[in-house]
PDB file of C-alpha atoms and ligand atoms in Angstrom:
ATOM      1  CA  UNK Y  32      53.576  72.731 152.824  1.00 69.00           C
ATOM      2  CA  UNK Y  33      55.529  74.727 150.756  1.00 90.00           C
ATOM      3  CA  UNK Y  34      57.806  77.873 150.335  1.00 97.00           C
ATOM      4  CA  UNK Y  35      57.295  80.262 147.879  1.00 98.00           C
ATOM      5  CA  UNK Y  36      59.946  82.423 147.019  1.00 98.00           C
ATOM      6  CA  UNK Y  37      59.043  85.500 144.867  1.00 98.00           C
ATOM      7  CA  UNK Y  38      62.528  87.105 142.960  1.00 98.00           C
ATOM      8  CA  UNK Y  39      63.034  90.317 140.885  1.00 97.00           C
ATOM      9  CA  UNK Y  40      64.743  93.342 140.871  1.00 97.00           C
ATOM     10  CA  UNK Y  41      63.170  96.593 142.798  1.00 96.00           C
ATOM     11  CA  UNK Y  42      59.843  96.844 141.250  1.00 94.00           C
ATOM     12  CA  UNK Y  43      59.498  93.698 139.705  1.00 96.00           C
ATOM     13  CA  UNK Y  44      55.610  93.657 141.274  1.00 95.00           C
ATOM     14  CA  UNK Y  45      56.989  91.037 143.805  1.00 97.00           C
ATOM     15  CA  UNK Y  46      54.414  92.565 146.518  1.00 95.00           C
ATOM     16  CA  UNK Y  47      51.663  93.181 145.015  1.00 94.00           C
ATOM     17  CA  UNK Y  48      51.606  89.590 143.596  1.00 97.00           C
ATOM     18  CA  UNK Y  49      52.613  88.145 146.954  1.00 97.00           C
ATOM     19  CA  UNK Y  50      49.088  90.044 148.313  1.00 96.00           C
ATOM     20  CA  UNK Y  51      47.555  88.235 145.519  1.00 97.00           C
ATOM     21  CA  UNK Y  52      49.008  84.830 145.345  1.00 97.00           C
ATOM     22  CA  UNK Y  53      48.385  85.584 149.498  1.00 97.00           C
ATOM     23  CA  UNK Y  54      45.087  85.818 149.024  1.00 96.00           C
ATOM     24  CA  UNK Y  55      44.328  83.230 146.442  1.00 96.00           C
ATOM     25  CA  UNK Y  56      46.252  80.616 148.728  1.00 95.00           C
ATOM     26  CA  UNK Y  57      45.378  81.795 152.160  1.00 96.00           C
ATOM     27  CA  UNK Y  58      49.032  81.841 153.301  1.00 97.00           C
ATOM     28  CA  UNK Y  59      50.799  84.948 155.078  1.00 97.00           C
ATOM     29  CA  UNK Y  60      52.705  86.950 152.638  1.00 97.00           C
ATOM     30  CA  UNK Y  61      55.989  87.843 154.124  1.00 98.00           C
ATOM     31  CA  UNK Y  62      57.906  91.381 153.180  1.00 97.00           C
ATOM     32  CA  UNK Y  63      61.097  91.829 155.022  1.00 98.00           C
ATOM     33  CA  UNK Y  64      60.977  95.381 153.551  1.00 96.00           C
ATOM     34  CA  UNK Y  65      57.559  95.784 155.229  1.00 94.00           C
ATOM     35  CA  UNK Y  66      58.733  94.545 158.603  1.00 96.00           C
ATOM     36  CA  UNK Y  67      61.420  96.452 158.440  1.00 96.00           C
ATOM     37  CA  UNK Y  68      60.067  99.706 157.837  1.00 92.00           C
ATOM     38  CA  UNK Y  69      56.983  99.004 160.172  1.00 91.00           C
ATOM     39  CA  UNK Y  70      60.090  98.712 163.102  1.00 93.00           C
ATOM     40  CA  UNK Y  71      60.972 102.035 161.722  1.00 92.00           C
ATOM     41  CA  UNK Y  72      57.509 103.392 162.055  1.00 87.00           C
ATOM     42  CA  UNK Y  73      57.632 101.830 165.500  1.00 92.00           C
ATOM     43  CA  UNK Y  74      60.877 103.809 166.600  1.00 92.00           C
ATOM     44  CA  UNK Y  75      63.465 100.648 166.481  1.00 91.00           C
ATOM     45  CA  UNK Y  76      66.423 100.545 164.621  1.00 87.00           C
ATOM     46  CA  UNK Y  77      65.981 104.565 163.191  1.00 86.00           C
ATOM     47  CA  UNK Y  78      69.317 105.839 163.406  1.00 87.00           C
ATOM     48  CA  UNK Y  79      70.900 102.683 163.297  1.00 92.00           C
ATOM     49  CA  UNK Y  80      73.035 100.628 160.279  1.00 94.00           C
ATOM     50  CA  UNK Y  81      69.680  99.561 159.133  1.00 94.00           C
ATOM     51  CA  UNK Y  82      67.854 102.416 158.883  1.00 95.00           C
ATOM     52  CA  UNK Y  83      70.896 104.052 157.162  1.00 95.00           C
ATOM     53  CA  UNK Y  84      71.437 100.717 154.542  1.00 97.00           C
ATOM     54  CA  UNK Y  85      67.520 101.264 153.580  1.00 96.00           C
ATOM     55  CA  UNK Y  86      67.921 104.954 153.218  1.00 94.00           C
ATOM     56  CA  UNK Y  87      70.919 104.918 151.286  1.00 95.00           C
ATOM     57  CA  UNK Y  88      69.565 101.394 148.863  1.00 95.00           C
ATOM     58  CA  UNK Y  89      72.007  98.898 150.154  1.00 97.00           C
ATOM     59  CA  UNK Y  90      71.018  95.695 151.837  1.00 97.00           C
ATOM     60  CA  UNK Y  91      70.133  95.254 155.695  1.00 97.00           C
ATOM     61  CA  UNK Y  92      72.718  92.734 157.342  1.00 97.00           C
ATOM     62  CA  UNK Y  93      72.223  89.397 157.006  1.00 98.00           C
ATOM     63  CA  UNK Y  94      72.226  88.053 160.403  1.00 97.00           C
ATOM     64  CA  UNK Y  95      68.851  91.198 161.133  1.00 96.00           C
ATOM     65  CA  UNK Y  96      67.017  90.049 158.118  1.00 98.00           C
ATOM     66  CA  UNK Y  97      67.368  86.291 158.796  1.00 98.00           C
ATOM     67  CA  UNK Y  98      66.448  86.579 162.422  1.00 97.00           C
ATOM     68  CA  UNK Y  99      63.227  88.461 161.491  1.00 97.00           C
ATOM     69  CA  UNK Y 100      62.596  85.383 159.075  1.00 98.00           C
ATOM     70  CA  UNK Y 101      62.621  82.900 161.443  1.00 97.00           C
ATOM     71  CA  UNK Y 102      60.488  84.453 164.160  1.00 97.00           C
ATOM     72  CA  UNK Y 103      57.827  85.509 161.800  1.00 98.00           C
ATOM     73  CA  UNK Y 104      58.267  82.133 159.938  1.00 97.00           C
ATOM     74  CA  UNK Y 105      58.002  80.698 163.342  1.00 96.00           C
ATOM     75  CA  UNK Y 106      54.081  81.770 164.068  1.00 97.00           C
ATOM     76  CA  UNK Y 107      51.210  79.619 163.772  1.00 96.00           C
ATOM     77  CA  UNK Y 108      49.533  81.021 160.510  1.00 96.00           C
ATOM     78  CA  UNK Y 109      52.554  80.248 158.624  1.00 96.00           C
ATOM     79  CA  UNK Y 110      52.610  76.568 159.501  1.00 94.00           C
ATOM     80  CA  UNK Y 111      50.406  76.039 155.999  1.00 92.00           C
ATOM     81  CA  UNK Y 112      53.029  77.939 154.045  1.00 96.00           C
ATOM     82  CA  UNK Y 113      53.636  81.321 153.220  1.00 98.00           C
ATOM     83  CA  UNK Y 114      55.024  83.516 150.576  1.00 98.00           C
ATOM     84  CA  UNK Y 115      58.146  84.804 150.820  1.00 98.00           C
ATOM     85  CA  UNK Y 116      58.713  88.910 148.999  1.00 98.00           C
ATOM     86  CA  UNK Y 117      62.354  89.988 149.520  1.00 98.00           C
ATOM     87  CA  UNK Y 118      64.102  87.660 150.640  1.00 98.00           C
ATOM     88  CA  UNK Y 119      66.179  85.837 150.556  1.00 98.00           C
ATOM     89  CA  UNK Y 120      68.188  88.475 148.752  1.00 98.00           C
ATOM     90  CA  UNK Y 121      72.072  87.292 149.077  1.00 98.00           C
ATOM     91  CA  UNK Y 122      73.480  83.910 148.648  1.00 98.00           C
ATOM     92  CA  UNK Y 123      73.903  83.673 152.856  1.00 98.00           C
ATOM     93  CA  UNK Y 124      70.491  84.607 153.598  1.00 98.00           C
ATOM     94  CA  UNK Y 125      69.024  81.608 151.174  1.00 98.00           C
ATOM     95  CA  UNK Y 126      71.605  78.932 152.543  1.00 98.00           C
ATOM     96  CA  UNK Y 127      70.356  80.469 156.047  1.00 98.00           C
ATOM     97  CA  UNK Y 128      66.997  79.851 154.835  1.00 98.00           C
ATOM     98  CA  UNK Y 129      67.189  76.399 153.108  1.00 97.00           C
ATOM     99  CA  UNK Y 130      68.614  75.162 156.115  1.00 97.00           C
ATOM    100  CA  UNK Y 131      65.705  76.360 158.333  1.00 97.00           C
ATOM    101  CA  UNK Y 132      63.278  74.574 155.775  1.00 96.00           C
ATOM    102  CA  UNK Y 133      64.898  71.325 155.525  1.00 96.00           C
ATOM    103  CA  UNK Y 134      64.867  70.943 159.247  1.00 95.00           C
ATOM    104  CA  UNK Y 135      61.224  71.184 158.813  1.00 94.00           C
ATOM    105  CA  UNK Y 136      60.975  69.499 156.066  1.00 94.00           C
ATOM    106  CA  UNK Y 137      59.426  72.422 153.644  1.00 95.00           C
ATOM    107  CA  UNK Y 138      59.739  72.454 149.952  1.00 95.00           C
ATOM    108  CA  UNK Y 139      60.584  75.475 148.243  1.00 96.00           C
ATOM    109  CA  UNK Y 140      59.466  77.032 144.749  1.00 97.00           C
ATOM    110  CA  UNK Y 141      60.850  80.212 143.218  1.00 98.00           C
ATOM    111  CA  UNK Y 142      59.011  82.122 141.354  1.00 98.00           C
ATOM    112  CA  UNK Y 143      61.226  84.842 139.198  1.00 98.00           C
ATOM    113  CA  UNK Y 144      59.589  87.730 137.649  1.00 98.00           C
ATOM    114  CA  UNK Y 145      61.668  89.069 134.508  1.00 98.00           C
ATOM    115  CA  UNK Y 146      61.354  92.297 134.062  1.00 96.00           C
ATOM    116  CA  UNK Y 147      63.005  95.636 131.918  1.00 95.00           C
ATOM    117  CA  UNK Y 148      64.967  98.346 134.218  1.00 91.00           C
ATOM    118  CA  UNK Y 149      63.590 101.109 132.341  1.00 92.00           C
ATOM    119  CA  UNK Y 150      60.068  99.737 133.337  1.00 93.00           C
ATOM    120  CA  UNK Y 151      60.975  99.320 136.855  1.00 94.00           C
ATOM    121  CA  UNK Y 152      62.179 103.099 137.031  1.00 93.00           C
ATOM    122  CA  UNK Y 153      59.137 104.248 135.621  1.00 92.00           C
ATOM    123  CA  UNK Y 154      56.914 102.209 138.293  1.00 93.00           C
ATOM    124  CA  UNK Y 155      59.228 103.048 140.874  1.00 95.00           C
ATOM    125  CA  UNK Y 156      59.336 106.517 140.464  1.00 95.00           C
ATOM    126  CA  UNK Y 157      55.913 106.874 139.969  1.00 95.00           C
ATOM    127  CA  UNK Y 158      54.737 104.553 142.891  1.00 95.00           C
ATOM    128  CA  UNK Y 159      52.838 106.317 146.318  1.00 96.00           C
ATOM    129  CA  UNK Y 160      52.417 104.448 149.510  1.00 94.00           C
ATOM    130  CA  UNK Y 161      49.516 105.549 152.138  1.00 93.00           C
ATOM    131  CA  UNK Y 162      51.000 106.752 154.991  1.00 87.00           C
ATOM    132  CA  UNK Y 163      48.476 104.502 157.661  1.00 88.00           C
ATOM    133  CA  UNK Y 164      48.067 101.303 155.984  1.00 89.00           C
ATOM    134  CA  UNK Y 165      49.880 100.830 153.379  1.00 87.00           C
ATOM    135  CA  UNK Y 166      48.342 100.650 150.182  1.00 90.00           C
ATOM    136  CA  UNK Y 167      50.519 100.826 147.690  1.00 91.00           C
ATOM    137  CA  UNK Y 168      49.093 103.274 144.253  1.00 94.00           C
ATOM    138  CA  UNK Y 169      51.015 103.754 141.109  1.00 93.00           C
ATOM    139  CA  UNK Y 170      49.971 107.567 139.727  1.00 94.00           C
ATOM    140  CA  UNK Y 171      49.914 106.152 136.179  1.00 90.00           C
ATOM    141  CA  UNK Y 172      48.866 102.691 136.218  1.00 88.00           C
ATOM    142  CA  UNK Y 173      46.929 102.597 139.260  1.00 90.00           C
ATOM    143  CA  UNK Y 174      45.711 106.252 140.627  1.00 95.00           C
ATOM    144  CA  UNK Y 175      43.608 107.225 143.635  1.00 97.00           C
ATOM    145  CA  UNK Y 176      40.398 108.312 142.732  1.00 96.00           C
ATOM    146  CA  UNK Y 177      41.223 111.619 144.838  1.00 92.00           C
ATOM    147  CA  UNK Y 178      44.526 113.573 144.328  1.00 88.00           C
ATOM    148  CA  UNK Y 179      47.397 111.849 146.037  1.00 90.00           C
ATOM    149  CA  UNK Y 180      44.651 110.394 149.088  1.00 96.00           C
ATOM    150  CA  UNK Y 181      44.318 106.866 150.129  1.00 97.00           C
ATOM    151  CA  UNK Y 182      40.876 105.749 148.793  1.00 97.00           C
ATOM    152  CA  UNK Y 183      40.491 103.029 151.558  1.00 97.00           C
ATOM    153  CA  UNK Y 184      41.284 106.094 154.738  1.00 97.00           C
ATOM    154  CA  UNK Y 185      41.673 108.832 153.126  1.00 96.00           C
ATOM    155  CA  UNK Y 186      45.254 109.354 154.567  1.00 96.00           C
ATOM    156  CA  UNK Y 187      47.946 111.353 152.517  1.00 95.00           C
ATOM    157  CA  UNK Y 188      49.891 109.084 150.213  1.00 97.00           C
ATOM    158  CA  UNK Y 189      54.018 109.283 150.201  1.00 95.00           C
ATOM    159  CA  UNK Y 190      56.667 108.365 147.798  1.00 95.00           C
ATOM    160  CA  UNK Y 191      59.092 105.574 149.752  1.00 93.00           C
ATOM    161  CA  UNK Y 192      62.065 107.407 150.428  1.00 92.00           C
ATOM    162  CA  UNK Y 193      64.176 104.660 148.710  1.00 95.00           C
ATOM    163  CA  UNK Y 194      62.170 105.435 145.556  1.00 95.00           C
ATOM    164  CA  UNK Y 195      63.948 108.595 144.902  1.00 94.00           C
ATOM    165  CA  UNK Y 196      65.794 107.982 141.799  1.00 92.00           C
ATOM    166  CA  UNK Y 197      69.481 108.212 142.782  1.00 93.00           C
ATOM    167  CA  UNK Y 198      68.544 105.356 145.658  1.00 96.00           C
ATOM    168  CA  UNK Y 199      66.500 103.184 143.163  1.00 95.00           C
ATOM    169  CA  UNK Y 200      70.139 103.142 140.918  1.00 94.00           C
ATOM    170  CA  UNK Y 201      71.694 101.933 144.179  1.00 96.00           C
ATOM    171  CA  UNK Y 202      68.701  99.483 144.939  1.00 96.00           C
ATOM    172  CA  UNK Y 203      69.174  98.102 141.304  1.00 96.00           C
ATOM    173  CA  UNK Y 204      72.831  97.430 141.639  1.00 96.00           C
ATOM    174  CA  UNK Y 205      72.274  96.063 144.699  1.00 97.00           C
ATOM    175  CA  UNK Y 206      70.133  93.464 143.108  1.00 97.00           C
ATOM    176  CA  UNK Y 207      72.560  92.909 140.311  1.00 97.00           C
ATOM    177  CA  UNK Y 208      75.436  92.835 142.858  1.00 98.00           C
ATOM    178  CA  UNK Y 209      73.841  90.608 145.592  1.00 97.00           C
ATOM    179  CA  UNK Y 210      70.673  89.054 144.562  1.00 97.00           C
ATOM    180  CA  UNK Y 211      71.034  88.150 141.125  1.00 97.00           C
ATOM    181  CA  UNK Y 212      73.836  85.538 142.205  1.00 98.00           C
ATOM    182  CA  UNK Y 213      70.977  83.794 144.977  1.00 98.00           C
ATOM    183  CA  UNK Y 214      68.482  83.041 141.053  1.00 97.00           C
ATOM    184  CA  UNK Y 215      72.053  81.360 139.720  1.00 97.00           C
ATOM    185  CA  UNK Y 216      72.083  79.566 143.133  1.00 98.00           C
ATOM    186  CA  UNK Y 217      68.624  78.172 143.192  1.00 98.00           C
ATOM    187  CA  UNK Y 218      69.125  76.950 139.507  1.00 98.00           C
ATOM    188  CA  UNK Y 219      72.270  75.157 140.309  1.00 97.00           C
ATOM    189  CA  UNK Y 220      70.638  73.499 143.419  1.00 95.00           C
ATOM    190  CA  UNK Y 221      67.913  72.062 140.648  1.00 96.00           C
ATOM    191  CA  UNK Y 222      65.274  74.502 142.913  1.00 97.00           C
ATOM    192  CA  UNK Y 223      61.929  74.527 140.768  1.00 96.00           C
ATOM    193  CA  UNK Y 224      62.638  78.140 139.598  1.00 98.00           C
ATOM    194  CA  UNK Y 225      59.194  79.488 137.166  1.00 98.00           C
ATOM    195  CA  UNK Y 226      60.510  82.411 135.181  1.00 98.00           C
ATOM    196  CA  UNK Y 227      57.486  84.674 134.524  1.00 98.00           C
ATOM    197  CA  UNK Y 228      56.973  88.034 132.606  1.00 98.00           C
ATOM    198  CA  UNK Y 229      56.228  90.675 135.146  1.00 97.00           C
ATOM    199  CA  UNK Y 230      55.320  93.039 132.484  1.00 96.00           C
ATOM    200  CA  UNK Y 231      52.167  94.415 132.283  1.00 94.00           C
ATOM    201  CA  UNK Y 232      49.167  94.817 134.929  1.00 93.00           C
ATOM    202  CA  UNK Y 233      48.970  93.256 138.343  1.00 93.00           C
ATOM    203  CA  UNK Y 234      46.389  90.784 137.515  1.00 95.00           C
ATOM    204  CA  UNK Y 235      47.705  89.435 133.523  1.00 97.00           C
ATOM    205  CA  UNK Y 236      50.949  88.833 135.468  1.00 97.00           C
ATOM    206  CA  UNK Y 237      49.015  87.323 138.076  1.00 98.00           C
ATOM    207  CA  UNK Y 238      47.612  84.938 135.383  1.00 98.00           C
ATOM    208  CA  UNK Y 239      50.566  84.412 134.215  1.00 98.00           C
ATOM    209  CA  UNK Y 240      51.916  83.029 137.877  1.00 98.00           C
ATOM    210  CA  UNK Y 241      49.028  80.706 138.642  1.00 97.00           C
ATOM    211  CA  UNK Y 242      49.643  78.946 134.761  1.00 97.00           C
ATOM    212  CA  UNK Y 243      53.125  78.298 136.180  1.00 97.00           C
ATOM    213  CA  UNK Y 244      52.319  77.175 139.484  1.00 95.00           C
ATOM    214  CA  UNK Y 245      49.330  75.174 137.642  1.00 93.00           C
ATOM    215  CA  UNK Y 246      47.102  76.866 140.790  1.00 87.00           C
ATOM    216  CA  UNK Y 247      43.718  77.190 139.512  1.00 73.00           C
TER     217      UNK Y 247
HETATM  218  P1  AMP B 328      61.846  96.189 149.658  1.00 86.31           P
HETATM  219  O1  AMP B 328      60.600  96.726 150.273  1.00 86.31           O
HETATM  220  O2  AMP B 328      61.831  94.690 149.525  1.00 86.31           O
HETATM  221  O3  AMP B 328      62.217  96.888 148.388  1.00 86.31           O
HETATM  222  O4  AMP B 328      63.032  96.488 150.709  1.00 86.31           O
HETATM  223  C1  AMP B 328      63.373  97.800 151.065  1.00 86.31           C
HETATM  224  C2  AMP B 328      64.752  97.829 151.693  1.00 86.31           C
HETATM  225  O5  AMP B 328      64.761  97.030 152.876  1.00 86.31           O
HETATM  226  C3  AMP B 328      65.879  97.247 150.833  1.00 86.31           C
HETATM  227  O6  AMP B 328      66.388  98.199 149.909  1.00 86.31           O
HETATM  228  C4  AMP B 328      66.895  96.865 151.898  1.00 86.31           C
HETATM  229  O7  AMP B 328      67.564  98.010 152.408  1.00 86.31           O
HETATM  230  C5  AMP B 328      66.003  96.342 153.016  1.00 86.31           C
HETATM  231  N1  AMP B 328      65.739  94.906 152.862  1.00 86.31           N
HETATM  232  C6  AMP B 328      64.549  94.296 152.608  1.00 86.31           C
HETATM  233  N2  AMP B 328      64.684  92.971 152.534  1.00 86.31           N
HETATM  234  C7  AMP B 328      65.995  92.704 152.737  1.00 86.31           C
HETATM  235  C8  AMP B 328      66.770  91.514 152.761  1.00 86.31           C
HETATM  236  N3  AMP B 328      66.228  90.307 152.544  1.00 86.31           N
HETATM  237  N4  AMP B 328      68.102  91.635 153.011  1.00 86.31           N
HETATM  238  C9  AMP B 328      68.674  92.819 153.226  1.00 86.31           C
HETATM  239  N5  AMP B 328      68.003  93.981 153.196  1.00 86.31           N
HETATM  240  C10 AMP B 328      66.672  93.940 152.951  1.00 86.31           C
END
């Protein structure tokens, strides 16, 4: 069983290949920034620190974020592996992490996707969410067929409130700041790190990630 551990900055595509590598593997994908904002949608935590760290682009604490790891690492379907989109994102939260793995005895694999800041503001900025399930659109690379409606439910389709541009500066130096150190740290650990180029569609750079993972 294995871990696999997708990093990039904001908008690096690390969820929308996690639903594909998901899908291709059959193993859960895990977004902490999904299960946190689905607690928002559900009423907990809104008003709290970590409501007000997502809406202002910093990071959630680490203790929250590492708790919700474990329990959801925890259920049955993961016990095959799973893919990991978010997180860790500070050095604490992967020795919190590694820890939990080697107690179980689980492998991990990182898969870095390298990718410009001026492409990541375009795809950011021009990225829609529906509003019921999820779906995530881009209105240049990847459009509904109906203005600004989900083609699956038809529901309206919202920009991510984090993706307004003064946030997604925040969000990036947040990466710089915090996350970039946890790539340095898998690479000193001798962690099989595969450095892919996340430019380009969702399925070349999908490609791209099975060649390095030699998944067929
Ligand atoms: P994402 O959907 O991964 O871009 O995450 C959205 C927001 O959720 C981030 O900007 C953080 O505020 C918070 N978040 C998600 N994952 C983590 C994490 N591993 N550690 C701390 N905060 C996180």
């Amino acid at each position: 069983m294995n871990a696999i551990i997708l990093l990039g900055a904001p908008g690096s595509g690390k969820g929308t290949e996690a639903k594909l590598l998901a899908g291709r593997l059959g193993v859960p994908h895990v977004s902490t920034g999904e299960m946190l904002r689905e607690r928002l949608r559900q009423g907990i935590g809104v008003g709290t620190a970590v409501s007000g760290a997502m809406l202002a682009g910093a990071l959630v604490a680490d203790g929250v974020v590492n708790r919700l790891v474990e329990e959801r690492l925890g259920e049955p379907d993961a016990a095959r592996g799973f893919i990991l989109d978010g997180y860790p994102r500070t050095v604490a939260q992967a020795e919190s992490l590694r820890e939990w793995l080697r107690v179980r005895g689980v492998s991990e694999v990182v898969i870095h996707l390298v990718i410009d800041y001026n492409i990541v503001i375009a795809r950011l900025t021009n990225r829609r969410q529906c509003l019921r399930c999820g779906t995530v659109y881009n209105l240049i690379s990847k459009p509904p067929s109906r203005d600004e409606l989900c083609d699956l439910d038809g529901e309206k389709l919202a920009m991510r409130e984090d993706d307004a541009e003064p946030v997604i500066r925040e969000r990036l130096e947040a990466y710089e700041r915090q996350t970039s150190p946890v790539l340095a740290w898998y690479r000193e650990a001798g962690t099989r790190v595969l450095d892919v180029d996340g430019d380009g569609s969702p399925e070349a750079v999908f490609v791209r990630i099975c060649q390095a993972m030699g998944v067929g």
